[in-house]
């Protein structure tokens, strides 16, 4: 594993910690050095104020002692004790500019590849066959895709797994209903003319009709159950209907992935049916190892601390009394496959937080079975719920689930309005292209800038806006940087270089220090699995650029050196924004 290149912020913290180790009693030396960015200096630490009493010194005296140590660090220009005992730390412009210069020369922008020894399975999206992909699947799909990109960029070997819900007793019901109602169209070739929706909308409707009959009509229920037996026994006619249903659904999922610019392909699908041939073997192994307990005819796993409201232990149901396997058995087979065959050492499950008990029990069962060694880390990367704009559960007016495709259409319409309003003279072609890029970017950024465990409201008009913390604002900032670089080029004045020796203006320092944080930010996402850290960082970067642009003339700078240095700042900011947005799966256009 490559060691991480520390950001200057980390270096400053380390220098204050080292000063503490030299100057303080051993039991205080390990305290947090309390380093923050500051308006008065590059960084400020108030550790002397917080520890003075315990050391038995006046805060200013303690600060002076620490300051003597910190000022010896090679990247520090000066340290000043201010007010009641703050340490104000100013960095060397030369060191700052040298670091930026190295980043600009590196196509990887100085990002440390800390994940090189990792093989990571990312299980994400996981929509269900014969059902519309709805807004609930959006979060897993977008968060998972960002993690795949970021971990891969940091050197991990990433294996995408789309755990599609393509197997189960519900298919008996659906297929039986379809056989009994051949007049109801559902194949895409038939429904394109008959309905405005897709094959999956038709299947979704048939599925609901089948469910209603199943609940109301005992004779149908009986036939549906026999159909499950036929499916499991491999009956030709039944299996071929199932295959067709799966194929129609997967095509619809791929259309959505393509529209969203998500990396998932048909090769990444390892759905529930993929594990079907392995389930018996998994159960046998669990049984031999004494992990399973028989309870009312079913095979279960129990945990002392997992109990229902009645205080009875809640089991993980592995095999039902009738011999059928469920969701848990499939996930146990998947975890064994991912560790033993895919040889992953990190298993990520980007799935709704409401499944946390399921994953907790699956992970613990796998550990009991010996499938998880110390070198394998399973993580349920939980996500919260998306609500409607009113903050309540997201439903259509008639109470149905909201189709993802409809939401994207909505965002696209809104983006066209906003783009046309910003530039009424925009050409039709550019409007089309921009609205597409802006709407998808807006939806993705709204998702990825929210902490993944929080619930949020899907509010298209807030997402698609040129101002505020939005994807459109970030894309727009990128186009402004691209535009200034074009102008420099046209004026044959595009010499760009970081020139150690220059004195930086406050807005330049602010931007420079942020650029220095890119690698640390990406690596923080890799360890916390929280893409919103990157999304938030990019917004800060765009804001700092805007401030820089307003306060520091670039093309009309006072000297050729200052212009070259500012153009280098523009370039590195543009490249960092483009790469950072790209890692969130968001396009960074040059014009819009
Ligand atoms: N199909 C499931 C659902 O819609 C998600 C699958 C998540 N992945 C897994 N390995 N269980 O809830």
Coordinates of C-alpha atoms and ligand atoms in Angstrom, one line a residue:
X1 CA 0.0 0.0 0.0
X2 CA 1.3 3.4 -0.9
X3 CA 1.7 5.8 2.0
X4 CA -0.5 8.8 1.9
X5 CA 1.0 12.1 0.9
X6 CA -0.1 14.3 3.8
X7 CA -1.8 17.5 3.2
X8 CA -0.3 20.7 4.6
X9 CA -3.1 20.7 7.2
X10 CA -2.1 17.3 8.3
X11 CA 1.6 18.4 8.4
X12 CA 0.7 21.4 10.6
X13 CA -1.2 19.1 13.0
X14 CA 1.7 16.7 13.1
X15 CA 4.1 19.6 13.8
X16 CA 2.0 20.9 16.7
X17 CA 1.7 17.3 18.0
X18 CA 5.5 17.0 17.9
X19 CA 5.9 20.2 19.8
X20 CA 3.5 18.9 22.4
X21 CA 5.4 15.7 22.7
X22 CA 8.6 17.7 23.3
X23 CA 7.2 20.2 25.7
X24 CA 4.4 18.6 27.7
X25 CA 4.1 15.8 30.3
X26 CA 3.7 12.5 28.6
X27 CA 0.0 12.1 29.6
X28 CA -0.9 15.3 27.7
X29 CA 1.3 14.9 24.7
X30 CA -1.2 12.8 22.8
X31 CA -4.1 15.3 23.1
X32 CA -5.7 16.7 19.9
X33 CA -3.5 19.6 18.6
X34 CA -6.7 21.6 17.8
X35 CA -5.5 23.0 14.5
X36 CA -8.0 24.9 12.3
X37 CA -8.0 27.1 9.3
X38 CA -8.1 30.7 10.4
X39 CA -8.8 34.2 9.0
X40 CA -5.8 35.6 10.9
X41 CA -3.2 33.1 9.6
X42 CA -3.1 30.0 7.5
X43 CA -3.8 27.8 10.5
X44 CA -4.5 28.4 14.2
X45 CA -4.2 26.1 17.2
X46 CA -5.7 26.9 20.5
X47 CA -4.2 23.9 22.3
X48 CA -2.2 26.1 24.7
X49 CA -5.5 27.6 25.9
X50 CA -7.1 24.3 26.4
X51 CA -4.2 22.6 28.2
X52 CA -2.6 25.5 30.2
X53 CA -4.4 24.7 33.4
X54 CA -3.5 21.1 33.4
X55 CA 0.2 21.9 32.7
X56 CA 0.2 24.6 35.3
X57 CA 1.4 27.4 33.1
X58 CA 0.0 30.6 31.7
X59 CA -1.5 30.0 28.3
X60 CA 0.7 32.6 26.6
X61 CA 3.8 31.0 28.1
X62 CA 2.8 27.6 27.0
X63 CA 2.0 28.9 23.6
X64 CA 5.4 30.6 23.4
X65 CA 7.2 27.3 24.2
X66 CA 5.1 25.4 21.6
X67 CA 5.7 28.1 19.1
X68 CA 9.5 27.7 19.4
X69 CA 9.2 24.1 18.4
X70 CA 6.6 24.5 15.6
X71 CA 8.6 27.3 13.9
X72 CA 11.4 24.9 13.2
X73 CA 9.3 22.9 10.7
X74 CA 10.5 23.4 7.2
X75 CA 7.1 24.3 5.7
X76 CA 6.4 27.0 8.4
X77 CA 7.3 30.6 7.6
X78 CA 6.3 32.1 11.0
X79 CA 4.5 31.3 14.2
X80 CA 3.0 34.1 16.3
X81 CA 1.4 33.9 19.7
X82 CA -1.7 36.1 19.7
X83 CA -4.5 37.1 22.1
X84 CA -4.8 35.0 25.2
X85 CA -2.6 32.2 23.7
X86 CA -3.5 31.3 20.2
X87 CA -0.8 29.9 17.9
X88 CA -1.0 31.6 14.5
X89 CA 0.8 29.6 11.9
X90 CA 1.8 30.9 8.5
X91 CA 3.2 28.6 5.9
X92 CA 6.0 29.2 3.5
X93 CA 4.8 30.4 0.1
X94 CA 7.7 28.6 -1.5
X95 CA 6.7 25.3 0.0
X96 CA 3.1 25.8 -0.9
X97 CA 3.9 26.7 -4.5
X98 CA 6.4 23.8 -4.9
X99 CA 3.8 21.4 -3.7
X100 CA 1.2 22.8 -6.2
X101 CA 3.7 22.7 -9.0
X102 CA 4.3 18.9 -8.3
X103 CA 0.6 18.3 -8.4
X104 CA 0.1 20.1 -11.7
X105 CA 2.8 18.1 -13.4
X106 CA 1.3 14.8 -12.2
X107 CA -1.6 13.5 -14.3
X108 CA -2.9 11.9 -11.1
X109 CA -2.8 15.4 -9.5
X110 CA -0.7 14.2 -6.6
X111 CA -3.3 11.8 -5.3
X112 CA -1.8 8.9 -3.3
X113 CA -2.9 5.5 -4.3
X114 CA -3.5 4.1 -0.9
X115 CA -5.9 1.3 -1.9
X116 CA -3.5 -0.6 -4.1
X117 CA -3.5 -3.8 -2.1
X118 CA -7.3 -3.9 -1.8
X119 CA -9.7 -6.1 -3.7
X120 CA -13.2 -4.6 -3.1
X121 CA -16.6 -6.0 -4.0
X122 CA -19.2 -3.2 -4.3
X123 CA -22.7 -4.6 -4.2
X124 CA -25.0 -1.8 -5.4
X125 CA -28.2 -0.9 -7.2
X126 CA -29.9 -4.3 -6.9
X127 CA -33.2 -3.5 -8.5
X128 CA -36.0 -6.1 -8.6
X129 CA -37.1 -7.9 -11.8
X130 CA -40.7 -7.2 -13.0
X131 CA -40.8 -4.0 -10.9
X132 CA -40.1 -0.5 -11.9
X133 CA -36.8 0.9 -10.7
X134 CA -38.0 3.5 -8.3
X135 CA -36.4 6.4 -6.4
X136 CA -35.4 4.1 -3.6
X137 CA -32.9 2.4 -5.9
X138 CA -31.4 5.7 -6.9
X139 CA -29.4 6.2 -3.7
X140 CA -27.7 2.9 -3.7
X141 CA -27.0 3.2 -7.5
X142 CA -25.4 6.6 -7.2
X143 CA -23.5 6.2 -4.0
X144 CA -22.2 2.8 -5.1
X145 CA -21.0 4.1 -8.4
X146 CA -19.1 7.0 -6.8
X147 CA -17.4 4.6 -4.4
X148 CA -16.5 2.3 -7.3
X149 CA -14.9 5.2 -9.1
X150 CA -13.1 6.6 -6.1
X151 CA -11.7 3.3 -4.7
X152 CA -10.6 2.4 -8.2
X153 CA -8.9 5.8 -8.7
X154 CA -7.0 5.2 -5.4
X155 CA -5.7 1.9 -6.8
X156 CA -8.1 -0.7 -5.5
X157 CA -9.2 -3.6 -7.7
X158 CA -12.9 -3.1 -7.7
X159 CA -15.5 -5.8 -8.6
X160 CA -19.0 -4.5 -9.2
X161 CA -21.9 -6.8 -8.2
X162 CA -25.5 -6.0 -9.1
X163 CA -27.5 -8.3 -6.8
X164 CA -30.7 -8.1 -8.8
X165 CA -33.8 -9.6 -7.3
X166 CA -34.5 -12.1 -10.1
X167 CA -35.6 -15.2 -8.2
X168 CA -38.3 -16.2 -5.7
X169 CA -41.8 -17.5 -5.2
X170 CA -43.3 -14.3 -6.5
X171 CA -42.3 -15.4 -10.0
X172 CA -44.7 -18.4 -9.8
X173 CA -47.5 -16.0 -9.2
X174 CA -46.5 -13.7 -12.0
X175 CA -45.9 -16.4 -14.6
X176 CA -49.1 -18.2 -13.8
X177 CA -51.1 -15.0 -14.2
X178 CA -49.4 -14.3 -17.5
X179 CA -50.2 -17.8 -18.8
X180 CA -53.8 -17.4 -17.8
X181 CA -54.1 -13.9 -19.4
X182 CA -52.3 -14.1 -22.8
X183 CA -54.3 -11.2 -24.0
X184 CA -52.5 -8.7 -21.7
X185 CA -49.4 -7.5 -23.4
X186 CA -46.1 -7.0 -21.6
X187 CA -43.2 -7.7 -24.0
X188 CA -41.6 -4.5 -25.1
X189 CA -42.4 -5.3 -28.8
X190 CA -46.1 -5.5 -27.9
X191 CA -46.4 -2.7 -25.3
X192 CA -44.6 0.0 -27.2
X193 CA -47.7 0.5 -29.3
X194 CA -50.3 -0.5 -26.8
X195 CA -49.1 1.7 -23.9
X196 CA -46.9 4.7 -23.4
X197 CA -44.9 3.0 -20.7
X198 CA -42.2 0.3 -21.0
X199 CA -42.4 -3.4 -20.7
X200 CA -41.5 -3.1 -17.1
X201 CA -44.4 -0.8 -16.3
X202 CA -46.6 -3.5 -17.9
X203 CA -45.0 -6.2 -15.9
X204 CA -45.2 -4.1 -12.8
X205 CA -49.0 -3.8 -13.3
X206 CA -49.4 -7.5 -14.0
X207 CA -47.4 -8.3 -10.9
X208 CA -49.8 -6.2 -8.8
X209 CA -52.8 -7.9 -10.4
X210 CA -51.3 -11.3 -9.8
X211 CA -50.6 -10.4 -6.2
X212 CA -54.2 -9.3 -5.7
X213 CA -55.5 -12.6 -7.2
X214 CA -53.1 -14.6 -5.1
X215 CA -54.4 -13.0 -1.9
X216 CA -58.1 -13.3 -2.9
X217 CA -58.5 -16.5 -4.8
X218 CA -57.3 -19.8 -3.1
X219 CA -57.5 -21.8 -6.4
X220 CA -55.2 -19.3 -8.1
X221 CA -52.9 -19.4 -5.1
X222 CA -52.7 -23.2 -5.5
X223 CA -51.9 -23.0 -9.2
X224 CA -49.3 -20.2 -8.5
X225 CA -47.6 -22.5 -5.9
X226 CA -47.4 -25.3 -8.4
X227 CA -45.9 -22.9 -10.9
X228 CA -43.1 -22.2 -8.4
X229 CA -42.4 -25.9 -8.2
X230 CA -42.3 -26.1 -12.0
X231 CA -39.9 -23.1 -12.1
X232 CA -37.6 -24.7 -9.5
X233 CA -37.8 -28.1 -11.3
X234 CA -36.7 -26.5 -14.5
X235 CA -39.9 -27.0 -16.5
X236 CA -39.1 -25.6 -20.1
X237 CA -42.1 -23.5 -20.6
X238 CA -42.0 -21.9 -17.2
X239 CA -38.2 -21.3 -17.3
X240 CA -38.4 -19.7 -20.7
X241 CA -41.1 -17.3 -19.5
X242 CA -39.0 -16.4 -16.5
X243 CA -36.0 -15.8 -18.7
X244 CA -38.0 -13.5 -20.9
X245 CA -39.2 -11.5 -17.9
X246 CA -35.7 -11.2 -16.6
X247 CA -34.3 -10.1 -19.9
X248 CA -37.0 -7.4 -20.4
X249 CA -36.3 -6.0 -17.0
X250 CA -32.6 -6.0 -17.3
X251 CA -32.8 -4.1 -20.5
X252 CA -34.9 -1.5 -18.8
X253 CA -32.3 -1.3 -15.9
X254 CA -29.5 -0.8 -18.5
X255 CA -31.4 2.0 -20.1
X256 CA -31.6 3.8 -16.8
X257 CA -27.9 3.1 -16.0
X258 CA -26.9 4.5 -19.4
X259 CA -29.0 7.6 -19.0
X260 CA -27.5 8.2 -15.5
X261 CA -23.9 7.4 -16.8
X262 CA -23.5 4.7 -14.2
X263 CA -20.8 2.1 -14.8
X264 CA -22.9 -1.1 -14.2
X265 CA -23.1 -3.4 -17.2
X266 CA -24.9 -6.7 -17.8
X267 CA -21.7 -8.5 -16.9
X268 CA -21.9 -7.1 -13.4
X269 CA -25.2 -8.8 -12.7
X270 CA -24.9 -11.6 -10.3
X271 CA -28.6 -11.7 -9.2
X272 CA -30.3 -13.9 -6.7
X273 CA -30.8 -16.7 -9.3
X274 CA -27.0 -16.8 -9.8
X275 CA -26.6 -18.3 -6.3
X276 CA -29.5 -20.7 -6.6
X277 CA -27.3 -23.7 -7.6
X278 CA -25.1 -23.1 -4.5
X279 CA -27.8 -22.7 -1.8
X280 CA -28.0 -26.4 -0.9
X281 CA -24.3 -26.6 -0.5
X282 CA -24.2 -23.5 1.7
X283 CA -26.9 -24.9 3.9
X284 CA -25.1 -28.3 4.2
X285 CA -21.9 -26.5 5.2
X286 CA -23.6 -24.4 7.8
X287 CA -25.3 -27.5 9.1
X288 CA -22.1 -29.5 9.4
X289 CA -20.4 -26.6 11.1
X290 CA -23.2 -26.5 13.7
X291 CA -24.3 -22.9 12.8
X292 CA -27.9 -23.8 12.0
X293 CA -30.6 -24.5 14.5
X294 CA -33.9 -26.2 13.7
X295 CA -36.9 -24.2 14.8
X296 CA -40.5 -25.2 14.0
X297 CA -39.2 -27.2 11.0
X298 CA -37.2 -24.3 9.6
X299 CA -33.4 -23.9 9.6
X300 CA -32.3 -20.7 11.4
X301 CA -29.5 -18.9 13.1
X302 CA -30.0 -17.2 16.4
X303 CA -28.1 -14.4 18.2
X304 CA -28.5 -13.6 21.9
X305 CA -28.7 -9.9 21.4
X306 CA -31.0 -9.8 18.4
X307 CA -34.5 -9.8 19.7
X308 CA -38.0 -8.6 18.7
X309 CA -40.2 -6.3 20.7
X310 CA -41.6 -9.4 22.6
X311 CA -38.0 -10.1 23.7
X312 CA -38.0 -13.4 21.7
X313 CA -34.9 -13.9 19.7
X314 CA -35.3 -12.9 16.0
X315 CA -33.9 -15.7 13.7
X316 CA -32.1 -15.4 10.5
X317 CA -34.3 -17.7 8.4
X318 CA -32.0 -19.7 6.1
X319 CA -34.3 -22.5 4.9
X320 CA -38.1 -22.5 5.2
X321 CA -40.1 -25.4 6.5
X322 CA -41.2 -26.2 2.9
X323 CA -37.6 -26.4 1.8
X324 CA -37.6 -23.0 0.1
X325 CA -34.7 -20.6 0.4
X326 CA -35.0 -16.9 0.9
X327 CA -33.1 -13.6 0.8
X328 CA -30.8 -14.6 3.7
X329 CA -29.7 -17.9 2.1
X330 CA -28.8 -16.0 -1.1
X331 CA -26.8 -13.4 0.8
X332 CA -24.9 -16.2 2.7
X333 CA -24.1 -17.8 -0.6
X334 CA -23.0 -14.4 -1.9
X335 CA -20.6 -13.7 1.0
X336 CA -19.0 -17.1 0.6
X337 CA -18.6 -16.6 -3.1
X338 CA -17.2 -13.1 -2.7
X339 CA -14.6 -14.2 -0.1
X340 CA -13.6 -17.6 -1.5
X341 CA -14.0 -17.2 -5.3
X342 CA -13.7 -13.5 -5.9
X343 CA -11.1 -13.3 -3.1
X344 CA -12.2 -9.9 -1.9
X345 CA -10.8 -8.4 1.3
X346 CA -13.4 -5.7 1.6
X347 CA -17.1 -6.3 0.9
X348 CA -19.3 -3.3 0.6
X349 CA -23.1 -3.5 0.5
X350 CA -24.6 -0.2 -0.5
X351 CA -28.1 -0.9 0.7
X352 CA -31.0 0.9 2.4
X353 CA -30.5 1.4 6.2
X354 CA -33.7 -0.6 6.8
X355 CA -31.8 -3.8 6.0
X356 CA -29.2 -3.3 8.7
X357 CA -30.4 -6.1 10.9
X358 CA -30.4 -8.5 8.0
X359 CA -26.7 -7.6 7.1
X360 CA -25.7 -7.7 10.8
X361 CA -27.0 -11.3 11.0
X362 CA -25.6 -12.3 7.7
X363 CA -22.1 -11.1 8.6
X364 CA -22.2 -12.7 12.0
X365 CA -23.4 -16.0 10.5
X366 CA -20.6 -15.9 7.9
X367 CA -18.1 -15.3 10.7
X368 CA -19.4 -18.3 12.6
X369 CA -19.0 -20.4 9.4
X370 CA -15.4 -19.2 9.2
X371 CA -15.9 -17.4 5.8
X372 CA -14.8 -14.1 7.2
X373 CA -11.2 -14.0 8.5
X374 CA -9.5 -11.1 10.1
X375 CA -8.3 -9.9 6.7
X376 CA -11.9 -9.5 5.3
X377 CA -14.0 -6.5 6.2
X378 CA -17.7 -6.6 5.4
X379 CA -19.5 -3.2 5.6
X380 CA -23.1 -2.4 5.2
X381 CA -22.8 1.1 3.6
X382 CA -26.2 2.3 4.7
X383 CA -28.3 4.9 3.0
X384 CA -31.4 6.7 4.2
X385 CA -34.7 7.4 2.4
X386 CA -35.6 9.8 -0.3
X387 CA -38.8 11.7 0.5
X388 CA -41.1 13.8 -1.7
X389 CA -40.6 17.6 -1.9
X390 CA -43.0 17.9 1.0
X391 CA -40.7 15.9 3.2
X392 CA -43.1 13.0 3.3
X393 CA -42.6 9.5 1.8
X394 CA -42.4 9.8 -1.9
X395 CA -45.6 8.7 -3.7
X396 CA -47.4 9.7 -6.8
X397 CA -50.8 11.4 -6.5
X398 CA -52.5 8.1 -6.8
X399 CA -50.3 6.7 -4.0
X400 CA -48.0 4.6 -6.3
X401 CA -44.2 4.6 -6.3
X402 CA -42.5 7.3 -8.3
X403 CA -40.7 6.0 -11.4
X404 CA -37.1 7.0 -11.6
X405 CA -37.4 7.6 -15.4
X406 CA -40.2 10.2 -14.7
X407 CA -38.1 12.0 -12.1
X408 CA -35.2 12.3 -14.6
X409 CA -37.6 13.6 -17.2
X410 CA -38.8 16.2 -14.7
X411 CA -35.2 17.3 -14.0
X412 CA -34.4 17.5 -17.7
X413 CA -37.4 19.9 -18.3
X414 CA -36.4 22.0 -15.4
X415 CA -32.7 22.1 -16.6
X416 CA -33.8 23.3 -20.1
X417 CA -35.7 26.2 -18.5
X418 CA -32.9 27.2 -16.2
X419 CA -30.2 27.0 -19.0
X420 CA -32.3 29.0 -21.5
X421 CA -33.0 31.6 -18.8
X422 CA -29.3 32.1 -18.0
X423 CA -28.4 32.5 -21.7
X424 CA -31.4 33.3 -23.9
X425 CA -29.2 33.2 -27.1
X426 CA -28.0 29.6 -26.5
X427 CA -28.1 27.4 -29.6
X428 CA -30.6 24.6 -29.8
X429 CA -27.8 22.0 -29.9
X430 CA -26.0 23.4 -26.9
X431 CA -29.3 23.7 -25.0
X432 CA -30.0 20.0 -25.6
X433 CA -26.6 18.8 -24.6
X434 CA -26.3 21.1 -21.6
X435 CA -29.8 20.3 -20.2
X436 CA -29.0 16.6 -20.3
X437 CA -25.6 17.0 -18.6
X438 CA -26.9 19.5 -16.1
X439 CA -30.0 17.5 -15.1
X440 CA -28.1 14.3 -14.5
X441 CA -25.3 16.2 -12.7
X442 CA -27.9 18.0 -10.6
X443 CA -29.6 14.8 -9.4
X444 CA -26.3 13.1 -8.7
X445 CA -24.8 16.0 -6.9
X446 CA -27.9 16.4 -4.7
X447 CA -27.6 12.8 -3.7
X448 CA -23.9 12.7 -3.2
X449 CA -23.6 16.0 -1.3
X450 CA -26.0 14.6 1.4
X451 CA -24.6 12.5 4.1
X452 CA -25.7 9.0 2.9
X453 CA -27.4 8.0 6.2
X454 CA -29.7 11.1 6.2
X455 CA -33.1 11.2 4.6
X456 CA -33.7 14.0 2.1
X457 CA -36.4 15.5 0.0
X458 CA -36.2 15.1 -3.8
X459 CA -36.8 18.7 -4.9
X460 CA -36.0 19.2 -8.6
X461 CA -36.2 23.0 -8.6
X462 CA -33.7 23.3 -5.8
X463 CA -31.4 20.8 -7.4
X464 CA -31.3 22.3 -10.8
X465 CA -30.1 25.8 -10.0
X466 CA -27.0 27.9 -10.9
X467 CA -26.7 29.1 -7.4
X468 CA -26.2 27.4 -4.1
X469 CA -24.6 24.1 -3.5
X470 CA -25.6 22.4 -6.7
X471 CA -24.1 20.3 -9.4
X472 CA -25.0 23.0 -11.9
X473 CA -23.0 25.6 -9.9
X474 CA -19.9 23.3 -10.0
X475 CA -20.3 22.6 -13.7
X476 CA -20.7 26.3 -14.4
X477 CA -17.6 27.1 -12.4
X478 CA -15.7 24.6 -14.5
X479 CA -16.9 26.3 -17.7
X480 CA -15.7 29.6 -16.4
X481 CA -12.3 28.3 -15.8
X482 CA -12.3 26.6 -19.3
X483 CA -13.3 30.0 -20.7
X484 CA -10.5 31.9 -19.1
X485 CA -8.0 29.4 -20.3
X486 CA -9.3 29.7 -23.9
X487 CA -9.0 33.5 -23.7
X488 CA -5.4 33.2 -22.5
X489 CA -4.7 30.9 -25.4
X490 CA -6.3 33.2 -27.9
X491 CA -4.2 36.1 -26.6
X492 CA -1.1 33.9 -26.8
X493 CA -0.6 34.6 -23.1
X494 CA -1.1 31.2 -21.7
X495 CA 2.2 30.6 -20.0
X496 CA 1.4 29.0 -16.8
X497 CA 3.7 28.1 -14.0
X498 CA 3.8 28.1 -10.2
X499 CA 6.6 30.4 -9.3
X500 CA 8.0 29.7 -5.8
X501 CA 9.2 33.1 -4.7
X502 CA 6.0 35.0 -5.3
X503 CA 4.0 36.4 -2.5
X504 CA 0.5 35.1 -2.5
X505 CA -2.7 37.2 -1.9
X506 CA -5.2 35.9 0.7
X507 CA -7.6 34.6 -2.0
X508 CA -4.7 32.8 -3.7
X509 CA -3.6 31.2 -0.5
X510 CA -7.1 30.1 0.3
X511 CA -7.4 28.4 -3.1
X512 CA -3.9 26.9 -2.9
X513 CA -4.4 25.4 0.6
X514 CA -7.7 23.8 -0.6
X515 CA -6.0 22.4 -3.7
X516 CA -3.5 20.9 -1.4
X517 CA -6.3 18.9 0.4
X518 CA -7.5 16.9 -2.7
X519 CA -5.6 13.7 -2.0
X520 CA -6.5 13.7 1.7
X521 CA -10.2 14.3 0.9
X522 CA -10.3 11.3 -1.5
X523 CA -8.5 9.1 1.0
X524 CA -11.0 10.2 3.7
X525 CA -13.8 9.0 1.4
X526 CA -12.1 5.6 1.0
X527 CA -11.9 5.1 4.7
X528 CA -15.3 6.5 5.7
X529 CA -17.2 5.5 2.5
X530 CA -18.8 8.9 2.6
X531 CA -18.8 10.5 -0.9
X532 CA -20.3 13.7 0.5
X533 CA -16.9 14.6 1.8
X534 CA -15.7 14.9 -1.8
X535 CA -18.9 16.7 -2.9
X536 CA -18.5 19.2 0.0
X537 CA -14.8 19.7 -0.8
X538 CA -15.6 20.5 -4.5
X539 CA -18.1 23.1 -3.5
X540 CA -15.6 24.8 -1.2
X541 CA -13.1 24.7 -4.0
X542 CA -15.6 26.3 -6.4
X543 CA -16.4 29.0 -3.9
X544 CA -12.7 29.7 -3.2
X545 CA -12.2 29.9 -6.9
X546 CA -15.0 32.4 -7.3
X547 CA -13.5 34.6 -4.5
X548 CA -10.1 34.3 -6.1
X549 CA -11.5 35.2 -9.6
X550 CA -13.3 38.3 -8.2
X551 CA -10.3 39.6 -6.2
X552 CA -7.3 38.7 -8.3
X553 CA -7.2 39.7 -12.0
X554 CA -5.7 36.9 -14.1
X555 CA -5.3 38.0 -17.7
X556 CA -4.8 41.6 -16.6
X557 CA -2.4 40.7 -13.8
X558 CA 0.3 43.3 -13.0
X559 CA 3.2 41.2 -14.2
X560 CA 3.8 38.3 -16.5
X561 CA 5.0 36.2 -13.5
X562 CA 1.8 36.9 -11.5
X563 CA -0.3 36.1 -14.5
X564 CA 1.5 32.8 -15.1
X565 CA 1.1 31.9 -11.5
X566 CA -2.6 32.7 -11.5
X567 CA -3.1 30.8 -14.8
X568 CA -1.5 27.8 -13.1
X569 CA -4.0 28.2 -10.2
X570 CA -6.8 28.2 -12.8
X571 CA -5.5 25.1 -14.5
X572 CA -5.0 23.1 -11.3
X573 CA -8.4 24.2 -10.0
X574 CA -10.1 23.2 -13.3
X575 CA -8.3 19.9 -13.4
X576 CA -9.1 19.2 -9.8
X577 CA -12.8 20.1 -10.3
X578 CA -13.1 18.0 -13.4
X579 CA -11.4 15.0 -11.8
X580 CA -13.4 15.3 -8.6
X581 CA -16.7 15.7 -10.4
X582 CA -15.7 12.7 -12.6
X583 CA -15.1 10.6 -9.5
X584 CA -18.7 11.4 -8.5
X585 CA -19.8 10.4 -11.9
X586 CA -20.6 14.0 -12.9
X587 CA -19.6 15.4 -16.3
X588 CA -17.6 18.7 -16.2
X589 CA -18.4 20.5 -19.5
X590 CA -16.2 23.2 -21.0
X591 CA -19.2 25.2 -22.1
X592 CA -22.8 25.5 -21.1
Ligands
LIG1 N1 -33.0 -6.3 -4.3 C1 -32.8 -5.8 -3.0 C2 -33.8 -4.7 -2.7 O1 -34.4 -4.1 -3.6 C3 -31.4 -5.1 -2.8 C4 -30.3 -6.1 -2.9 C5 -29.1 -5.7 -2.0 N2 -28.0 -6.5 -2.0 C6 -27.9 -7.7 -1.3 N3 -26.8 -8.4 -1.4 N4 -28.8 -8.1 -0.5 O2 -34.1 -4.4 -1.5

